[in-house]
CSV table of C-alpha atoms and ligand atoms in Angstrom, one decimal:
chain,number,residue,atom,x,y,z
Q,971,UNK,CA,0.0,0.0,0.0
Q,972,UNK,CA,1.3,3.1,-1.0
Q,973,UNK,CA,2.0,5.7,1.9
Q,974,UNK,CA,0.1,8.9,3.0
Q,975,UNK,CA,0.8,11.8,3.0
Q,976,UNK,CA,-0.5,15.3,3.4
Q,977,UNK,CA,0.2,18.6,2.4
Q,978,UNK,CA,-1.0,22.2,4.1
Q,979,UNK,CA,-1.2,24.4,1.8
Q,980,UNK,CA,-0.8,22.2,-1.1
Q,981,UNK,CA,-2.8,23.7,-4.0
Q,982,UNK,CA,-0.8,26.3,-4.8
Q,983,UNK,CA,3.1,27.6,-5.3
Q,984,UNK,CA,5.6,25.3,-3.4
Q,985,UNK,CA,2.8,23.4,-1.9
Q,986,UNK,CA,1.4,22.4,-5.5
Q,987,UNK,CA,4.7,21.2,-7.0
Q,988,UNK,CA,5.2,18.9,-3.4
Q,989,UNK,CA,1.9,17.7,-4.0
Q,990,UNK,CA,2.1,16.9,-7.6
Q,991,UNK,CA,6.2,15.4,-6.6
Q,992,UNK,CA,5.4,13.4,-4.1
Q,993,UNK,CA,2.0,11.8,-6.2
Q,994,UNK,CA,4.8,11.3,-8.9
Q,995,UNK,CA,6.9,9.6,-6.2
Q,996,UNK,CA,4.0,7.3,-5.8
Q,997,UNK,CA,2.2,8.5,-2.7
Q,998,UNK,CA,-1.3,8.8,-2.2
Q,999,UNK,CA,-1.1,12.6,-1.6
Q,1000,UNK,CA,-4.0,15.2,-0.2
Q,1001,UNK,CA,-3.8,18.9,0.0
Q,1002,UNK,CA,-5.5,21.2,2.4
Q,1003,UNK,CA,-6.2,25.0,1.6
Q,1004,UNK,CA,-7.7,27.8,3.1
Q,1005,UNK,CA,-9.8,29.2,1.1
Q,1006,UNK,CA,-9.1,29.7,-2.3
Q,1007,UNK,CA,-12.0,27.4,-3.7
Q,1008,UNK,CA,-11.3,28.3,-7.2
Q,1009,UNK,CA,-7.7,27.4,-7.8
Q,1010,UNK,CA,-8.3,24.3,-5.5
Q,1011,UNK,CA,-10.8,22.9,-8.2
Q,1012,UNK,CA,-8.3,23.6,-10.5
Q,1013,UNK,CA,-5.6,21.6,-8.9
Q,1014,UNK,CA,-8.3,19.0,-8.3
Q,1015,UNK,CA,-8.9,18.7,-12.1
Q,1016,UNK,CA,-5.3,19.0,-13.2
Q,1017,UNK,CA,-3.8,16.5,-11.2
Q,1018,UNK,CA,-6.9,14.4,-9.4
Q,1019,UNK,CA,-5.2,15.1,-5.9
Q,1020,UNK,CA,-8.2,15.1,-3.6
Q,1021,UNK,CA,-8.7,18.8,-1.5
Q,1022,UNK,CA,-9.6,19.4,2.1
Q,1023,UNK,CA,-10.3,22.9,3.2
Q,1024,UNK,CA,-9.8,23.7,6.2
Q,1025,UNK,CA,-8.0,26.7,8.6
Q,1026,UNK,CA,-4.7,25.5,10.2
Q,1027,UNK,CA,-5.2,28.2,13.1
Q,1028,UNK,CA,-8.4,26.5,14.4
Q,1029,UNK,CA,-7.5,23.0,16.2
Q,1030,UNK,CA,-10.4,21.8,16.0
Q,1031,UNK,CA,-10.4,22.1,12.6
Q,1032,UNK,CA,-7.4,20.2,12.0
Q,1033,UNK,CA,-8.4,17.6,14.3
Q,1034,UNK,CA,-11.6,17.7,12.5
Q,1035,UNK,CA,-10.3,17.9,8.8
Q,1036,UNK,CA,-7.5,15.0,9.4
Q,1037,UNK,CA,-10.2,12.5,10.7
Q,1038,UNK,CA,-12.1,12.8,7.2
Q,1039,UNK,CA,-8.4,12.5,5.2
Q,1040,UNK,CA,-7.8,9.4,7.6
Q,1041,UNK,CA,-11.2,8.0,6.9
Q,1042,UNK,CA,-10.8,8.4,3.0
Q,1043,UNK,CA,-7.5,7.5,2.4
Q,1044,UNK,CA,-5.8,5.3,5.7
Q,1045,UNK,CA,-3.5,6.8,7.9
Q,1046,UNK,CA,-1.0,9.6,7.3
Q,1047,UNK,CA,2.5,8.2,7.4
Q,1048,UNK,CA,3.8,12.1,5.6
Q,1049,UNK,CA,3.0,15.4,6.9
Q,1050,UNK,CA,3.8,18.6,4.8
Q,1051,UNK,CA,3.4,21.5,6.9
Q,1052,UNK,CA,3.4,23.9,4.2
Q,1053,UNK,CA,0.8,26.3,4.7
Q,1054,UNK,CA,2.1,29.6,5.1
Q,1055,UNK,CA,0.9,33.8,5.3
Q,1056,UNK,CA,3.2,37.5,4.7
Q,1057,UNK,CA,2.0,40.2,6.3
Q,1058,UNK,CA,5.3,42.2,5.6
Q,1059,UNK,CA,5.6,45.8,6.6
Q,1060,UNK,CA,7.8,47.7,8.5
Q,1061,UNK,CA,8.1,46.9,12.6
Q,1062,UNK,CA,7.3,51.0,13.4
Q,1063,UNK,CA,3.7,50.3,11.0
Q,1064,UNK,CA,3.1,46.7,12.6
Q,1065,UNK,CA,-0.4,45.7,14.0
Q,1066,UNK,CA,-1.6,43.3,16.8
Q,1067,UNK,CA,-3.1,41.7,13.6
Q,1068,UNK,CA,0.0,41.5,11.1
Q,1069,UNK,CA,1.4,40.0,14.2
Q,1070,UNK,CA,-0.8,37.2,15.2
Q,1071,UNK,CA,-2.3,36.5,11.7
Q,1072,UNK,CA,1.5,35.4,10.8
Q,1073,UNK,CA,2.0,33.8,14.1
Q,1074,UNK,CA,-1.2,31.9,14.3
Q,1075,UNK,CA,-0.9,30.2,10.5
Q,1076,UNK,CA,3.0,30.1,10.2
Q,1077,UNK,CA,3.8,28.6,13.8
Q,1078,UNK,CA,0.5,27.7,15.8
Q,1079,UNK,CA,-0.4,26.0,12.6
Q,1080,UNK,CA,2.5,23.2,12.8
Q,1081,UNK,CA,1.1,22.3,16.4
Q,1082,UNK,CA,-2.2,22.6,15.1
Q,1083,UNK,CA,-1.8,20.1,12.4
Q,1084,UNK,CA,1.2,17.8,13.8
Q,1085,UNK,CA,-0.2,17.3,17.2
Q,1086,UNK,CA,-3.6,15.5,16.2
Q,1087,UNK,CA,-1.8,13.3,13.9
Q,1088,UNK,CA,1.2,12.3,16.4
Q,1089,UNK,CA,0.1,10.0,18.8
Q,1090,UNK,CA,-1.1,7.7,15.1
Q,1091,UNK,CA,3.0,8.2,14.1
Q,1092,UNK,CA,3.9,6.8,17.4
Q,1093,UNK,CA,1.9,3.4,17.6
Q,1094,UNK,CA,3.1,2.4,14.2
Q,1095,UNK,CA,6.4,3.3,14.5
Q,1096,UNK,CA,6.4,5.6,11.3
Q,1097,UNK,CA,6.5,9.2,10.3
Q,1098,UNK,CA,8.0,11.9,8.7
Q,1099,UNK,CA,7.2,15.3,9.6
Q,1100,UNK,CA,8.8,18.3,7.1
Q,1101,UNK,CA,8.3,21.9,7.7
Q,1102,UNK,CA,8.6,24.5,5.0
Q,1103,UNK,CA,10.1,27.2,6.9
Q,1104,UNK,CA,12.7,30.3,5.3
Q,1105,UNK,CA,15.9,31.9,4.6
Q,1106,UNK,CA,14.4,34.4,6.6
Q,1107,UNK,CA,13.5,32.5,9.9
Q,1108,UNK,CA,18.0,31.9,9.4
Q,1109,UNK,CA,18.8,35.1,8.5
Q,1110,UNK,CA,16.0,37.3,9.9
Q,1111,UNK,CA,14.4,40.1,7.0
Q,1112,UNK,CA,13.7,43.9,7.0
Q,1113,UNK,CA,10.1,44.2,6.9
Q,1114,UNK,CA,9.2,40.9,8.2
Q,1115,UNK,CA,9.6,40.9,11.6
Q,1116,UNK,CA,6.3,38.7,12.3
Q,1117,UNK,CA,7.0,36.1,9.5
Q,1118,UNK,CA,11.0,35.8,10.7
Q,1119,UNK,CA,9.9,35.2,13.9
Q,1120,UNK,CA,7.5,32.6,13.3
Q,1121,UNK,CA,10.0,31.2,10.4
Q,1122,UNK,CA,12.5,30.6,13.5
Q,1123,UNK,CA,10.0,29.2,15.9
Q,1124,UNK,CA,9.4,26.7,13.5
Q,1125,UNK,CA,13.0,25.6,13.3
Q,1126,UNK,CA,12.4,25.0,17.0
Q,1127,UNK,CA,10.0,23.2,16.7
Q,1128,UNK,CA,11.4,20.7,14.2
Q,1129,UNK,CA,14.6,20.3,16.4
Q,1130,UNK,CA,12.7,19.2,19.8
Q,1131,UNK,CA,9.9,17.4,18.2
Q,1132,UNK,CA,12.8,15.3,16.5
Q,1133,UNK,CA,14.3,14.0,19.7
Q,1134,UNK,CA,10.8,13.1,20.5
Q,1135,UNK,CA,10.1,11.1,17.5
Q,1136,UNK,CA,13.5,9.4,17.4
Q,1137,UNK,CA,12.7,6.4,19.2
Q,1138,UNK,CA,9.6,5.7,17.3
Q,1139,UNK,CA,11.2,6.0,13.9
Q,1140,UNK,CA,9.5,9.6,13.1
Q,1141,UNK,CA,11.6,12.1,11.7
Q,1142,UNK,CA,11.0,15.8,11.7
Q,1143,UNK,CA,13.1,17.9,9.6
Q,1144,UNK,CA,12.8,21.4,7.6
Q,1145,UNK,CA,13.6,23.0,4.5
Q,1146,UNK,CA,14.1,26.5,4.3
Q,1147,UNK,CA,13.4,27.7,0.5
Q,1148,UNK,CA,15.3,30.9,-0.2
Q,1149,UNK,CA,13.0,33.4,-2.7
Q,1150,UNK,CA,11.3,31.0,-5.0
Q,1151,UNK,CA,9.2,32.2,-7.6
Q,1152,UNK,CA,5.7,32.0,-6.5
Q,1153,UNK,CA,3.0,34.9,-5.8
Q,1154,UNK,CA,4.3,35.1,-1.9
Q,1155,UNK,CA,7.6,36.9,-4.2
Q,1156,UNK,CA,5.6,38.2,-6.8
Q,1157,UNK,CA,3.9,40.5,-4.6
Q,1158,UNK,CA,7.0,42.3,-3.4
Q,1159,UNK,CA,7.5,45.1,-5.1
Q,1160,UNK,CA,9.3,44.6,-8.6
Q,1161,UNK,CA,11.7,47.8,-7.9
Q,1162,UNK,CA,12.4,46.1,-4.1
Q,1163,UNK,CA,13.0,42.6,-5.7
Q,1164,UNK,CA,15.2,43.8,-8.8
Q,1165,UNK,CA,17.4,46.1,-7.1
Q,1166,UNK,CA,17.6,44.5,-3.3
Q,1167,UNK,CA,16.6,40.9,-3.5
Q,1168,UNK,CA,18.4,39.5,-6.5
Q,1169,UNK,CA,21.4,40.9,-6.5
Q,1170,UNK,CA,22.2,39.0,-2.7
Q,1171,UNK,CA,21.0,35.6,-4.2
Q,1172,UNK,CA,24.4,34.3,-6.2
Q,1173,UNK,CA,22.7,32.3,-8.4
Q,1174,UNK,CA,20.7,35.2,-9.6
Q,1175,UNK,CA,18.2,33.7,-10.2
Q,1176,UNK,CA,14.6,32.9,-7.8
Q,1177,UNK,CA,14.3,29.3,-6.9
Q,1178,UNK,CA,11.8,26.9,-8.6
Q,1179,UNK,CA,9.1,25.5,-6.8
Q,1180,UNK,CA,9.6,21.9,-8.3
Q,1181,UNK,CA,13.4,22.3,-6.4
Q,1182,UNK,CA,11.8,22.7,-3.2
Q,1183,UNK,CA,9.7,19.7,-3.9
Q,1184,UNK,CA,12.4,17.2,-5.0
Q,1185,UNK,CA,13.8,18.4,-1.3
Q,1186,UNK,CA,10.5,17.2,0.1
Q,1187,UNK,CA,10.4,14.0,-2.0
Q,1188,UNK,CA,13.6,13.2,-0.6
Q,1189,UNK,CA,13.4,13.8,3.3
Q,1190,UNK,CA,10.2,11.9,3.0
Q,1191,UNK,CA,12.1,8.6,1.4
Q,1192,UNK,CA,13.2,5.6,3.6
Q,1193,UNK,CA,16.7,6.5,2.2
Q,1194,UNK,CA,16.5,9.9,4.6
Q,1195,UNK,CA,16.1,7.7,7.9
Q,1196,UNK,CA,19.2,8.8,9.7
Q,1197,UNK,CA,18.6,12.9,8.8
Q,1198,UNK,CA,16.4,14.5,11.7
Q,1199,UNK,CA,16.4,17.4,13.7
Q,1200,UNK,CA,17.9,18.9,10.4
Q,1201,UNK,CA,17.5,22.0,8.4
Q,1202,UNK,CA,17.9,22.0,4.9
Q,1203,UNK,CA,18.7,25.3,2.9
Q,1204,UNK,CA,17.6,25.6,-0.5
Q,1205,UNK,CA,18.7,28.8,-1.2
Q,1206,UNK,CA,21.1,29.9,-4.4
Q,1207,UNK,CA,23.8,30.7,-2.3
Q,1208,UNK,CA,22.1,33.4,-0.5
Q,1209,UNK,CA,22.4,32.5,3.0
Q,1210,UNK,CA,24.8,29.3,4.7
Q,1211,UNK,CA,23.3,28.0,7.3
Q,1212,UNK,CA,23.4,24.5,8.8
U,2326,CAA,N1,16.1,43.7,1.3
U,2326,CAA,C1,16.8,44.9,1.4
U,2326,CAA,N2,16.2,46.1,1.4
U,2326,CAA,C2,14.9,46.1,1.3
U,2326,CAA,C3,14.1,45.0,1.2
U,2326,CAA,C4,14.8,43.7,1.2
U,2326,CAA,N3,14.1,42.6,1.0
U,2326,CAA,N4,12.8,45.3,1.2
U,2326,CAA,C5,12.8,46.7,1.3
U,2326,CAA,N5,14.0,47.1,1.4
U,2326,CAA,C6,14.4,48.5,1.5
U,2326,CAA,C7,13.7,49.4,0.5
U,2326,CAA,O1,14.4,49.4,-0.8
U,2326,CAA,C8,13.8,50.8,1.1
U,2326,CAA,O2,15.1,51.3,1.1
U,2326,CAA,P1,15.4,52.7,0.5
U,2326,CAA,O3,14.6,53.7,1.4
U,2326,CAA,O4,16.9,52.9,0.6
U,2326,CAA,O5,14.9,52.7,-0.9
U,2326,CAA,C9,13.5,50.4,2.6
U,2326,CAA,O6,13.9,49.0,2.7
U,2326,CAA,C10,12.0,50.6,3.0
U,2326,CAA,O7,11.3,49.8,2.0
U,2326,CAA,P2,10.0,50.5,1.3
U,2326,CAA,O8,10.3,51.9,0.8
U,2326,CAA,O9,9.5,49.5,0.3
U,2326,CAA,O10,9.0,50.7,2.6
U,2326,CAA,P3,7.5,50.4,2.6
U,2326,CAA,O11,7.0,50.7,4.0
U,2326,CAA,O12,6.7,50.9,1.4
U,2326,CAA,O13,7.4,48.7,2.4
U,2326,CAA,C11,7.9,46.5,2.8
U,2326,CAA,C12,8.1,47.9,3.3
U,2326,CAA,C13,6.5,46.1,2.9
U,2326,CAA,C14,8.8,45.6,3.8
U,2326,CAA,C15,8.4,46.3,1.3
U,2326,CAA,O14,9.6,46.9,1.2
U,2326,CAA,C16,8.6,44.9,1.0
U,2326,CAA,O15,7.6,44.2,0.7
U,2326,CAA,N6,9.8,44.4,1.0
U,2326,CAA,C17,10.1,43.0,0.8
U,2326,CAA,C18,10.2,42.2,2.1
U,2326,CAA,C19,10.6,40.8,1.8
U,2326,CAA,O16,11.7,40.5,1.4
U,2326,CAA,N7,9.6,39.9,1.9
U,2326,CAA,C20,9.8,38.5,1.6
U,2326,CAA,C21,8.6,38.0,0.9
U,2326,CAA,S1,8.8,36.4,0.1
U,2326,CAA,C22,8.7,35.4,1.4
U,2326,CAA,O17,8.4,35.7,2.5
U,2326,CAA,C23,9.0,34.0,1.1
U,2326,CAA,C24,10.2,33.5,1.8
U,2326,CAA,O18,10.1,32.8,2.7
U,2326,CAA,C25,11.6,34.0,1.3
């Protein structure tokens, strides 16, 4: 039987190319989203990846949604926790809101999603958890103070959760994607990205979603048993980081 595994966020940008990678890599994928019902029918259609929609702040909603993805499909073996918000302005112009809309889908949403689906990990001796968090939870970014922070928290997260799963063969690792072209970049502005952003990535060029999702495909694989705890930077260059 081919393994499960779920995606937050997985209709769109990096979390449509993991989804559509790892159903090439012969899982049997599903992909949540928030709200977006449009493109989610057509990612439905395109690649026949069945969608859940649910919000990754509310717990009960996760516990809720991962029941009915468990009672279509078996139980998930893969966790993707994708899903992922910018509210980027300046620290001096931030809200309450930028703050805890960042901090309640970037960060709360990993224990939101990972914890109803742990204790299943643990009694058959298998998971892999993989957190898409940034360059800029490693580095830190002007103008994203919020997201940064959350970015980082999750890197915490994936580093004591690991020692947890350890003994039960679960691994919990993350990637951090550098700038990737996706709308998340396309809606900095072009003058910002051309003159500030690209020149620092040596590459020079934005990363591909699909080069994210080979990282995914990877982790995921029984070959990727001994890495946990770890981050992997997927960057251009921009940043080195362990
Ligand atoms: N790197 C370096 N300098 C930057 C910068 C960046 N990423 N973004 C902005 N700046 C500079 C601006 O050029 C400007 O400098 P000057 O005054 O010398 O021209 C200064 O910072 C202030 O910026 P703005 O004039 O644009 O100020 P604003 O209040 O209108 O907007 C902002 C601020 C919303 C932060 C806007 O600049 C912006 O969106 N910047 C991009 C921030 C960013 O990199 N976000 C990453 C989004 S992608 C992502 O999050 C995915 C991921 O994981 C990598």
């Amino acid at each position: 039987m081919a393994r499960v595994a779920l995606v937050s966020g997985g209709t769109r940008g990096i979390g449509k190319a993991i989804s559509v990678a790892l159903q090439e890599a012969g899982y049997t994928v599903a992909a949540t989203y928030a709200g977006n019902d449009e493109k989610a029918a057509v990612f439905r259609a395109e690649t026949g990846i069945p969608t859940f929609r649910w919000d990754v702040t509310k717990y009960d909603a996760c516990v809720a949604g991962i029941a009915s993805v468990e009672a279509e499909l078996g139980p998930i073996d893969i966790l993707v926790n994708n899903a992922g918000i910018t509210r980027d302005t300046m620290f001096h112009k931030m809200t309450p809101d930028h703050w805890n809309d960042v901090i309640a889908t970037n960060l709360s949403g990993l224990f939101n999603m990972t914890q109803p689906l742990w204790s299943g990990m643990r009694e058959r001796g298998f998971g892999r958890i993989i957190n898409i968090s940034s360059i800029n939870g490693q580095k830190g970014q002007l103008g994203q103070v919020n997201y940064s922070a959350a970015k980082a928290g999750e890197l915490g997260f994936t580093k004591a959760l690991a020692q947890e799963g350890a003994a039960k063969n679960i691994t919990v690792n993350a990637i951090c994607p550098g700038y990737i072209a996706t709308e998340m970049v396309e809606a900095i502005p072009e003058k910002v990205l051309q003159e500030k952003i690209l020149p620092q990535i040596p590459i020079g060029r934005l990363g591909k979603p699909s080069e994210i999702a080979r990282c995914v495909v990877f982790l995921a694989s029984d070959d990727a048993g001994l890495i946990t705890g770890s981050t992997l930077s997927a960057n251009g260059g921009q940043f080195f980081a362990g």
